[in-house]
């Protein structure tokens, strides 16, 4: 906790700096200095932006966005209390838990049981179809993380991390899935895509995504980019993942598909639905809690927005995420 407290103190300290006002009307607007991790993507238009500080998922959103099916999902607070659960089982405190948000006091919790075939998943619908989509959020690796062993019942050790699709998940239209597989307790990245005919194109095995000896309890910020192919004959659809840890300033590209045959006809002309985390095939030695904070979905390039200068008075108004009653 000392490391996290230091980080927060440093971040809040930076928030006190402001740009000097410019007297001449012909000069460009001053630039606000801000910590991008404390308030990520502060001025970018979005489909939805959620920091979970309302303590619930039962809120209406603009643009038709909707949190769908919830499996073992809760919103938790840093005093170790549950503030929302689909069946209304809230309460606490739970003194043996270590729950905290990244930028505030609340976080979305994925609670996995021990054993094989575990399931914790939050689905969402965007309320529209988007030919190009960017999704970003902060995620904390469980403090006791070990990627589980091979499951002889399901014949696998793959654990889901993220999925996106147009019409029906792995049934109708293109689907993209990010998952991990185990290697000596660590998690290596192993995503795959299905094309517009729903044909599985094979896994794209990569390097270590989570090192169990180093990354327990660390917050990572991820950016996931999806793009539909430019025409029926083109194979230039994109599915890629970027990540940086909380003590890093730059994103690294974890994987990239850039030849996805995903131009869709006869259904949603773009990405419309997805889920966060999901099914675990691996046999997990212990129950684990993943925490998520500062979720955003947008049509705008999140990587570019991390480095651009932000004027004091943005010329483009921000789209409200939550509809006030």
mmCIF file of C-alpha atoms in Angstrom:
data_model
loop_
_atom_site.group_PDB
_atom_site.id
_atom_site.type_symbol
_atom_site.label_atom_id
_atom_site.label_comp_id
_atom_site.label_asym_id
_atom_site.label_seq_id
_atom_site.Cartn_x
_atom_site.Cartn_y
_atom_site.Cartn_z
ATOM 1 C CA UNK A 1 0.000 0.000 0.000
ATOM 2 C CA UNK A 2 2.914 2.389 0.578
ATOM 3 C CA UNK A 3 3.818 2.350 -3.108
ATOM 4 C CA UNK A 4 0.232 3.077 -4.160
ATOM 5 C CA UNK A 5 -0.072 5.879 -1.577
ATOM 6 C CA UNK A 6 3.103 7.506 -2.910
ATOM 7 C CA UNK A 7 1.848 7.265 -6.470
ATOM 8 C CA UNK A 8 -1.471 8.870 -5.597
ATOM 9 C CA UNK A 9 0.221 11.662 -3.657
ATOM 10 C CA UNK A 10 2.500 12.422 -6.580
ATOM 11 C CA UNK A 11 -0.401 12.377 -9.005
ATOM 12 C CA UNK A 12 -2.543 14.705 -6.914
ATOM 13 C CA UNK A 13 0.426 17.008 -6.490
ATOM 14 C CA UNK A 14 0.729 17.424 -10.236
ATOM 15 C CA UNK A 15 -2.928 18.426 -10.435
ATOM 16 C CA UNK A 16 -2.167 21.737 -8.677
ATOM 17 C CA UNK A 17 -0.108 23.025 -11.619
ATOM 18 C CA UNK A 18 -1.986 25.141 -14.171
ATOM 19 C CA UNK A 19 -1.057 27.011 -17.325
ATOM 20 C CA UNK A 20 -0.439 30.759 -17.265
ATOM 21 C CA UNK A 21 -3.176 32.887 -18.803
ATOM 22 C CA UNK A 22 -2.301 34.595 -22.084
ATOM 23 C CA UNK A 23 -3.477 38.193 -22.362
ATOM 24 C CA UNK A 24 -3.310 38.583 -26.138
ATOM 25 C CA UNK A 25 -6.475 37.303 -27.810
ATOM 26 C CA UNK A 26 -4.567 36.136 -30.878
ATOM 27 C CA UNK A 27 -2.354 33.773 -28.894
ATOM 28 C CA UNK A 28 -3.281 30.050 -28.687
ATOM 29 C CA UNK A 29 -5.128 28.794 -25.636
ATOM 30 C CA UNK A 30 -2.889 27.851 -22.698
ATOM 31 C CA UNK A 31 -2.239 24.193 -22.067
ATOM 32 C CA UNK A 32 -3.276 22.379 -18.913
ATOM 33 C CA UNK A 33 -0.599 20.223 -17.308
ATOM 34 C CA UNK A 34 -2.218 17.107 -15.934
ATOM 35 C CA UNK A 35 -1.378 13.579 -14.935
ATOM 36 C CA UNK A 36 -2.827 11.390 -17.674
ATOM 37 C CA UNK A 37 -3.068 8.413 -15.356
ATOM 38 C CA UNK A 38 -5.055 10.331 -12.761
ATOM 39 C CA UNK A 39 -7.576 11.542 -15.345
ATOM 40 C CA UNK A 40 -7.042 9.454 -18.482
ATOM 41 C CA UNK A 41 -8.461 10.743 -21.763
ATOM 42 C CA UNK A 42 -10.015 13.707 -19.985
ATOM 43 C CA UNK A 43 -11.113 15.649 -23.063
ATOM 44 C CA UNK A 44 -11.784 13.037 -25.723
ATOM 45 C CA UNK A 45 -15.354 12.484 -27.043
ATOM 46 C CA UNK A 46 -16.613 9.065 -26.063
ATOM 47 C CA UNK A 47 -19.410 6.536 -26.349
ATOM 48 C CA UNK A 48 -19.192 5.751 -22.646
ATOM 49 C CA UNK A 49 -16.829 6.632 -19.828
ATOM 50 C CA UNK A 50 -17.175 5.026 -16.400
ATOM 51 C CA UNK A 51 -15.094 5.397 -13.249
ATOM 52 C CA UNK A 52 -17.542 3.398 -11.057
ATOM 53 C CA UNK A 53 -17.653 6.176 -8.468
ATOM 54 C CA UNK A 54 -21.457 6.015 -8.418
ATOM 55 C CA UNK A 55 -21.002 2.634 -6.804
ATOM 56 C CA UNK A 56 -23.371 0.795 -9.155
ATOM 57 C CA UNK A 57 -23.791 -0.472 -12.713
ATOM 58 C CA UNK A 58 -27.545 0.169 -12.641
ATOM 59 C CA UNK A 59 -27.346 3.619 -14.232
ATOM 60 C CA UNK A 60 -28.599 4.809 -17.648
ATOM 61 C CA UNK A 61 -26.055 5.839 -20.266
ATOM 62 C CA UNK A 62 -26.109 8.005 -23.359
ATOM 63 C CA UNK A 63 -25.909 6.517 -26.866
ATOM 64 C CA UNK A 64 -27.715 3.364 -25.774
ATOM 65 C CA UNK A 65 -24.732 1.813 -23.973
ATOM 66 C CA UNK A 66 -25.748 -0.935 -21.551
ATOM 67 C CA UNK A 67 -23.999 -3.245 -19.127
ATOM 68 C CA UNK A 68 -25.435 -6.669 -19.899
ATOM 69 C CA UNK A 69 -24.979 -10.018 -18.200
ATOM 70 C CA UNK A 70 -23.001 -9.950 -14.947
ATOM 71 C CA UNK A 71 -21.410 -13.119 -13.567
ATOM 72 C CA UNK A 72 -19.713 -12.878 -10.149
ATOM 73 C CA UNK A 73 -19.452 -9.118 -10.570
ATOM 74 C CA UNK A 74 -19.471 -6.491 -7.823
ATOM 75 C CA UNK A 75 -18.612 -2.838 -7.407
ATOM 76 C CA UNK A 76 -16.346 -2.487 -4.391
ATOM 77 C CA UNK A 77 -15.005 0.399 -2.316
ATOM 78 C CA UNK A 78 -11.634 0.945 -0.688
ATOM 79 C CA UNK A 79 -13.121 0.469 2.796
ATOM 80 C CA UNK A 80 -13.565 -3.188 1.731
ATOM 81 C CA UNK A 81 -17.325 -2.923 1.212
ATOM 82 C CA UNK A 82 -19.460 -4.124 -1.694
ATOM 83 C CA UNK A 83 -21.681 -1.310 -2.975
ATOM 84 C CA UNK A 84 -23.355 -3.177 -5.879
ATOM 85 C CA UNK A 85 -24.080 -6.748 -6.856
ATOM 86 C CA UNK A 86 -26.639 -7.905 -9.399
ATOM 87 C CA UNK A 87 -28.730 -9.731 -6.809
ATOM 88 C CA UNK A 88 -28.420 -6.905 -4.306
ATOM 89 C CA UNK A 89 -26.119 -8.730 -1.886
ATOM 90 C CA UNK A 90 -24.129 -5.723 -0.691
ATOM 91 C CA UNK A 91 -22.354 -5.102 2.585
ATOM 92 C CA UNK A 92 -19.120 -5.594 4.424
ATOM 93 C CA UNK A 93 -16.529 -4.707 5.395
ATOM 94 C CA UNK A 94 -14.474 -7.747 4.463
ATOM 95 C CA UNK A 95 -11.206 -7.179 6.353
ATOM 96 C CA UNK A 96 -9.288 -9.877 4.474
ATOM 97 C CA UNK A 97 -9.834 -8.109 1.140
ATOM 98 C CA UNK A 98 -7.622 -5.514 -0.546
ATOM 99 C CA UNK A 99 -10.021 -3.496 -2.710
ATOM 100 C CA UNK A 100 -9.285 -0.029 -4.025
ATOM 101 C CA UNK A 101 -9.937 1.981 -7.148
ATOM 102 C CA UNK A 102 -7.123 3.313 -9.267
ATOM 103 C CA UNK A 103 -8.264 6.930 -9.524
ATOM 104 C CA UNK A 104 -10.988 6.993 -6.871
ATOM 105 C CA UNK A 105 -12.490 4.923 -4.079
ATOM 106 C CA UNK A 106 -14.495 2.437 -6.207
ATOM 107 C CA UNK A 107 -13.611 -0.300 -8.677
ATOM 108 C CA UNK A 108 -15.350 -3.048 -10.635
ATOM 109 C CA UNK A 109 -14.432 -6.444 -9.169
ATOM 110 C CA UNK A 110 -14.206 -9.755 -11.029
ATOM 111 C CA UNK A 111 -14.347 -12.439 -8.335
ATOM 112 C CA UNK A 112 -13.073 -15.837 -9.487
ATOM 113 C CA UNK A 113 -13.402 -18.972 -7.364
ATOM 114 C CA UNK A 114 -10.617 -21.495 -6.966
ATOM 115 C CA UNK A 115 -10.638 -24.644 -9.056
ATOM 116 C CA UNK A 116 -11.319 -25.260 -12.724
ATOM 117 C CA UNK A 117 -13.930 -23.792 -15.056
ATOM 118 C CA UNK A 118 -14.226 -20.541 -13.119
ATOM 119 C CA UNK A 119 -16.352 -17.727 -14.484
ATOM 120 C CA UNK A 120 -16.490 -13.994 -13.834
ATOM 121 C CA UNK A 121 -17.654 -11.816 -16.697
ATOM 122 C CA UNK A 122 -19.181 -8.433 -17.479
ATOM 123 C CA UNK A 123 -20.888 -8.070 -20.837
ATOM 124 C CA UNK A 124 -21.726 -4.798 -22.552
ATOM 125 C CA UNK A 125 -23.576 -3.490 -25.604
ATOM 126 C CA UNK A 126 -22.487 -0.231 -27.194
ATOM 127 C CA UNK A 127 -25.938 0.815 -28.399
ATOM 128 C CA UNK A 128 -24.704 1.040 -31.982
ATOM 129 C CA UNK A 129 -22.303 -0.500 -34.488
ATOM 130 C CA UNK A 130 -18.873 1.128 -34.833
ATOM 131 C CA UNK A 131 -16.576 0.299 -37.784
ATOM 132 C CA UNK A 132 -13.643 1.508 -35.677
ATOM 133 C CA UNK A 133 -13.546 1.274 -31.906
ATOM 134 C CA UNK A 134 -11.044 2.000 -29.141
ATOM 135 C CA UNK A 135 -11.481 0.629 -25.606
ATOM 136 C CA UNK A 136 -9.287 1.534 -22.642
ATOM 137 C CA UNK A 137 -9.246 0.834 -18.904
ATOM 138 C CA UNK A 138 -7.074 0.204 -15.869
ATOM 139 C CA UNK A 139 -6.866 -3.345 -14.508
ATOM 140 C CA UNK A 140 -5.204 -4.633 -11.335
ATOM 141 C CA UNK A 141 -3.632 -8.069 -11.356
ATOM 142 C CA UNK A 142 -4.753 -10.143 -8.325
ATOM 143 C CA UNK A 143 -2.384 -9.883 -5.390
ATOM 144 C CA UNK A 144 -2.123 -13.697 -5.293
ATOM 145 C CA UNK A 145 -2.000 -14.328 -9.030
ATOM 146 C CA UNK A 146 -0.761 -17.613 -10.468
ATOM 147 C CA UNK A 147 -1.963 -18.854 -13.838
ATOM 148 C CA UNK A 148 -3.603 -22.184 -13.112
ATOM 149 C CA UNK A 149 -2.718 -25.635 -14.379
ATOM 150 C CA UNK A 150 -4.081 -27.600 -17.330
ATOM 151 C CA UNK A 151 -7.701 -28.639 -16.875
ATOM 152 C CA UNK A 152 -8.207 -32.239 -17.940
ATOM 153 C CA UNK A 153 -12.000 -31.820 -17.878
ATOM 154 C CA UNK A 154 -12.084 -28.937 -20.368
ATOM 155 C CA UNK A 155 -8.785 -29.944 -21.994
ATOM 156 C CA UNK A 156 -7.307 -26.464 -21.711
ATOM 157 C CA UNK A 157 -5.646 -23.793 -19.595
ATOM 158 C CA UNK A 158 -6.797 -20.715 -21.508
ATOM 159 C CA UNK A 159 -8.368 -17.816 -19.593
ATOM 160 C CA UNK A 160 -10.407 -15.080 -21.275
ATOM 161 C CA UNK A 161 -9.459 -11.396 -20.930
ATOM 162 C CA UNK A 162 -11.613 -9.499 -23.472
ATOM 163 C CA UNK A 163 -13.914 -10.159 -26.421
ATOM 164 C CA UNK A 164 -15.620 -8.026 -29.069
ATOM 165 C CA UNK A 165 -18.083 -8.963 -31.809
ATOM 166 C CA UNK A 166 -20.583 -7.567 -34.289
ATOM 167 C CA UNK A 167 -23.696 -9.799 -34.256
ATOM 168 C CA UNK A 168 -23.440 -12.982 -32.167
ATOM 169 C CA UNK A 169 -20.402 -14.096 -30.174
ATOM 170 C CA UNK A 170 -18.559 -16.791 -32.149
ATOM 171 C CA UNK A 171 -21.738 -17.608 -34.082
ATOM 172 C CA UNK A 172 -22.635 -14.859 -36.552
ATOM 173 C CA UNK A 173 -20.219 -12.287 -37.935
ATOM 174 C CA UNK A 174 -16.640 -11.482 -36.853
ATOM 175 C CA UNK A 175 -15.413 -11.989 -33.278
ATOM 176 C CA UNK A 176 -12.117 -11.000 -31.661
ATOM 177 C CA UNK A 177 -10.933 -12.593 -28.410
ATOM 178 C CA UNK A 178 -8.006 -11.819 -26.122
ATOM 179 C CA UNK A 179 -7.028 -14.701 -23.873
ATOM 180 C CA UNK A 180 -4.006 -15.953 -21.973
ATOM 181 C CA UNK A 181 -2.446 -19.383 -21.523
ATOM 182 C CA UNK A 182 -0.293 -20.653 -18.699
ATOM 183 C CA UNK A 183 3.438 -21.212 -18.604
ATOM 184 C CA UNK A 184 4.996 -22.134 -15.225
ATOM 185 C CA UNK A 185 2.459 -19.974 -13.371
ATOM 186 C CA UNK A 186 2.880 -16.960 -15.674
ATOM 187 C CA UNK A 187 0.333 -15.863 -18.283
ATOM 188 C CA UNK A 188 1.313 -15.554 -21.925
ATOM 189 C CA UNK A 189 -0.840 -13.736 -24.453
ATOM 190 C CA UNK A 190 -2.715 -15.875 -27.000
ATOM 191 C CA UNK A 191 -5.458 -13.952 -28.883
ATOM 192 C CA UNK A 192 -7.465 -15.081 -31.881
ATOM 193 C CA UNK A 193 -10.050 -13.777 -34.345
ATOM 194 C CA UNK A 194 -12.938 -15.230 -36.323
ATOM 195 C CA UNK A 195 -13.578 -13.785 -39.781
ATOM 196 C CA UNK A 196 -16.896 -12.592 -41.224
ATOM 197 C CA UNK A 197 -17.794 -16.210 -42.034
ATOM 198 C CA UNK A 198 -17.140 -17.081 -38.355
ATOM 199 C CA UNK A 199 -14.101 -19.191 -39.246
ATOM 200 C CA UNK A 200 -11.460 -19.460 -36.499
ATOM 201 C CA UNK A 201 -8.150 -18.198 -37.923
ATOM 202 C CA UNK A 202 -5.920 -19.685 -35.228
ATOM 203 C CA UNK A 203 -4.297 -18.311 -32.097
ATOM 204 C CA UNK A 204 -1.557 -15.712 -32.257
ATOM 205 C CA UNK A 205 0.688 -16.915 -29.453
ATOM 206 C CA UNK A 206 2.987 -14.294 -27.960
ATOM 207 C CA UNK A 207 5.163 -13.486 -24.994
ATOM 208 C CA UNK A 208 4.569 -13.187 -21.267
ATOM 209 C CA UNK A 209 1.631 -10.918 -20.414
ATOM 210 C CA UNK A 210 1.721 -11.361 -16.625
ATOM 211 C CA UNK A 211 4.787 -12.463 -14.684
ATOM 212 C CA UNK A 212 3.456 -14.039 -11.485
ATOM 213 C CA UNK A 213 6.624 -13.243 -9.519
ATOM 214 C CA UNK A 214 6.678 -9.551 -10.518
ATOM 215 C CA UNK A 215 3.210 -8.347 -11.465
ATOM 216 C CA UNK A 216 0.978 -9.339 -8.562
ATOM 217 C CA UNK A 217 -1.027 -6.366 -7.321
ATOM 218 C CA UNK A 218 0.139 -4.082 -10.170
ATOM 219 C CA UNK A 219 -2.185 -1.834 -12.135
ATOM 220 C CA UNK A 220 -1.948 -1.955 -15.919
ATOM 221 C CA UNK A 221 -3.610 0.378 -18.389
ATOM 222 C CA UNK A 222 -4.724 -1.318 -21.587
ATOM 223 C CA UNK A 223 -5.855 0.043 -24.949
ATOM 224 C CA UNK A 224 -7.652 -2.274 -27.366
ATOM 225 C CA UNK A 225 -8.169 -1.145 -30.966
ATOM 226 C CA UNK A 226 -10.574 -2.769 -33.425
ATOM 227 C CA UNK A 227 -11.235 -1.775 -37.030
ATOM 228 C CA UNK A 228 -13.454 -3.305 -39.704
ATOM 229 C CA UNK A 229 -11.925 -4.066 -43.096
ATOM 230 C CA UNK A 230 -12.313 -1.329 -45.709
ATOM 231 C CA UNK A 231 -14.285 -3.434 -48.218
ATOM 232 C CA UNK A 232 -15.697 -6.878 -48.875
ATOM 233 C CA UNK A 233 -12.566 -7.884 -50.773
ATOM 234 C CA UNK A 234 -10.061 -6.325 -48.373
ATOM 235 C CA UNK A 235 -8.256 -8.124 -45.588
ATOM 236 C CA UNK A 236 -7.122 -5.075 -43.650
ATOM 237 C CA UNK A 237 -9.198 -5.298 -40.481
ATOM 238 C CA UNK A 238 -7.322 -4.560 -37.237
ATOM 239 C CA UNK A 239 -7.333 -6.075 -33.740
ATOM 240 C CA UNK A 240 -4.522 -4.980 -31.418
ATOM 241 C CA UNK A 241 -3.653 -4.550 -27.753
ATOM 242 C CA UNK A 242 -1.405 -1.980 -26.064
ATOM 243 C CA UNK A 243 -0.413 -1.964 -22.403
ATOM 244 C CA UNK A 244 1.587 0.065 -19.885
ATOM 245 C CA UNK A 245 2.100 -0.541 -16.183
ATOM 246 C CA UNK A 246 1.339 2.177 -13.627
ATOM 247 C CA UNK A 247 5.023 3.107 -13.262
ATOM 248 C CA UNK A 248 5.554 3.416 -17.040
ATOM 249 C CA UNK A 249 4.962 6.419 -19.269
ATOM 250 C CA UNK A 250 4.861 4.659 -22.645
ATOM 251 C CA UNK A 251 2.583 1.984 -24.071
ATOM 252 C CA UNK A 252 3.947 -1.206 -25.615
ATOM 253 C CA UNK A 253 2.157 -3.127 -28.329
ATOM 254 C CA UNK A 254 1.359 -6.583 -26.981
ATOM 255 C CA UNK A 255 -0.042 -8.044 -30.207
ATOM 256 C CA UNK A 256 -1.554 -6.953 -33.523
ATOM 257 C CA UNK A 257 -3.702 -8.561 -36.218
ATOM 258 C CA UNK A 258 -3.677 -6.313 -39.289
ATOM 259 C CA UNK A 259 -5.150 -8.618 -41.932
ATOM 260 C CA UNK A 260 -8.527 -9.466 -40.386
ATOM 261 C CA UNK A 261 -11.143 -10.495 -42.963
ATOM 262 C CA UNK A 262 -13.989 -8.895 -41.012
ATOM 263 C CA UNK A 263 -15.953 -6.694 -43.405
ATOM 264 C CA UNK A 264 -19.496 -7.564 -42.375
ATOM 265 C CA UNK A 265 -22.678 -7.516 -44.454
ATOM 266 C CA UNK A 266 -26.179 -8.568 -43.522
ATOM 267 C CA UNK A 267 -25.869 -7.502 -39.896
ATOM 268 C CA UNK A 268 -24.138 -4.906 -37.740
ATOM 269 C CA UNK A 269 -21.699 -2.917 -39.876
ATOM 270 C CA UNK A 270 -19.284 -2.591 -37.002
ATOM 271 C CA UNK A 271 -18.491 -3.687 -33.451
ATOM 272 C CA UNK A 272 -21.520 -3.707 -31.166
ATOM 273 C CA UNK A 273 -21.029 -6.053 -28.194
ATOM 274 C CA UNK A 274 -18.290 -7.336 -25.935
ATOM 275 C CA UNK A 275 -17.301 -8.772 -22.591
ATOM 276 C CA UNK A 276 -14.618 -8.073 -20.010
ATOM 277 C CA UNK A 277 -12.635 -10.986 -18.540
ATOM 278 C CA UNK A 278 -14.745 -14.179 -18.857
ATOM 279 C CA UNK A 279 -14.358 -17.939 -18.597
ATOM 280 C CA UNK A 280 -11.325 -19.573 -16.959
ATOM 281 C CA UNK A 281 -10.426 -23.062 -18.134
ATOM 282 C CA UNK A 282 -7.243 -23.292 -16.043
ATOM 283 C CA UNK A 283 -7.487 -24.888 -12.614
ATOM 284 C CA UNK A 284 -6.796 -21.936 -10.304
ATOM 285 C CA UNK A 285 -5.081 -22.745 -6.986
ATOM 286 C CA UNK A 286 -6.813 -19.876 -5.149
ATOM 287 C CA UNK A 287 -9.787 -17.561 -5.439
ATOM 288 C CA UNK A 288 -8.704 -14.297 -7.088
ATOM 289 C CA UNK A 289 -9.989 -10.734 -7.480
ATOM 290 C CA UNK A 290 -9.321 -8.657 -10.581
ATOM 291 C CA UNK A 291 -10.122 -4.947 -10.234
ATOM 292 C CA UNK A 292 -11.027 -2.568 -13.078
ATOM 293 C CA UNK A 293 -11.252 1.232 -13.144
ATOM 294 C CA UNK A 294 -11.644 4.133 -15.626
ATOM 295 C CA UNK A 295 -13.308 2.309 -18.519
ATOM 296 C CA UNK A 296 -13.798 4.152 -21.823
ATOM 297 C CA UNK A 297 -15.110 3.260 -25.286
ATOM 298 C CA UNK A 298 -14.646 5.734 -28.121
ATOM 299 C CA UNK A 299 -14.242 6.095 -31.876
ATOM 300 C CA UNK A 300 -11.137 8.244 -31.325
ATOM 301 C CA UNK A 301 -7.510 7.140 -31.194
ATOM 302 C CA UNK A 302 -6.661 6.690 -27.520
ATOM 303 C CA UNK A 303 -2.926 6.476 -28.177
ATOM 304 C CA UNK A 304 -2.864 9.878 -29.875
ATOM 305 C CA UNK A 305 -4.981 11.439 -27.129
ATOM 306 C CA UNK A 306 -2.360 10.459 -24.559
ATOM 307 C CA UNK A 307 0.216 12.796 -26.084
ATOM 308 C CA UNK A 308 -1.809 15.683 -27.504
ATOM 309 C CA UNK A 309 -1.960 19.075 -25.804
ATOM 310 C CA UNK A 310 -5.292 19.865 -24.177
ATOM 311 C CA UNK A 311 -6.559 23.475 -24.261
ATOM 312 C CA UNK A 312 -8.081 25.047 -21.175
ATOM 313 C CA UNK A 313 -11.395 25.508 -23.019
ATOM 314 C CA UNK A 314 -11.793 22.556 -25.422
ATOM 315 C CA UNK A 315 -13.286 23.601 -28.753
ATOM 316 C CA UNK A 316 -15.146 20.284 -29.112
ATOM 317 C CA UNK A 317 -17.735 19.621 -26.378
ATOM 318 C CA UNK A 318 -17.532 16.343 -24.539
ATOM 319 C CA UNK A 319 -20.389 13.873 -24.896
ATOM 320 C CA UNK A 320 -22.062 13.148 -21.561
ATOM 321 C CA UNK A 321 -21.775 9.513 -20.551
ATOM 322 C CA UNK A 322 -24.416 9.188 -17.844
ATOM 323 C CA UNK A 323 -27.916 10.564 -18.380
ATOM 324 C CA UNK A 324 -29.077 12.481 -15.362
ATOM 325 C CA UNK A 325 -32.624 11.566 -14.206
#
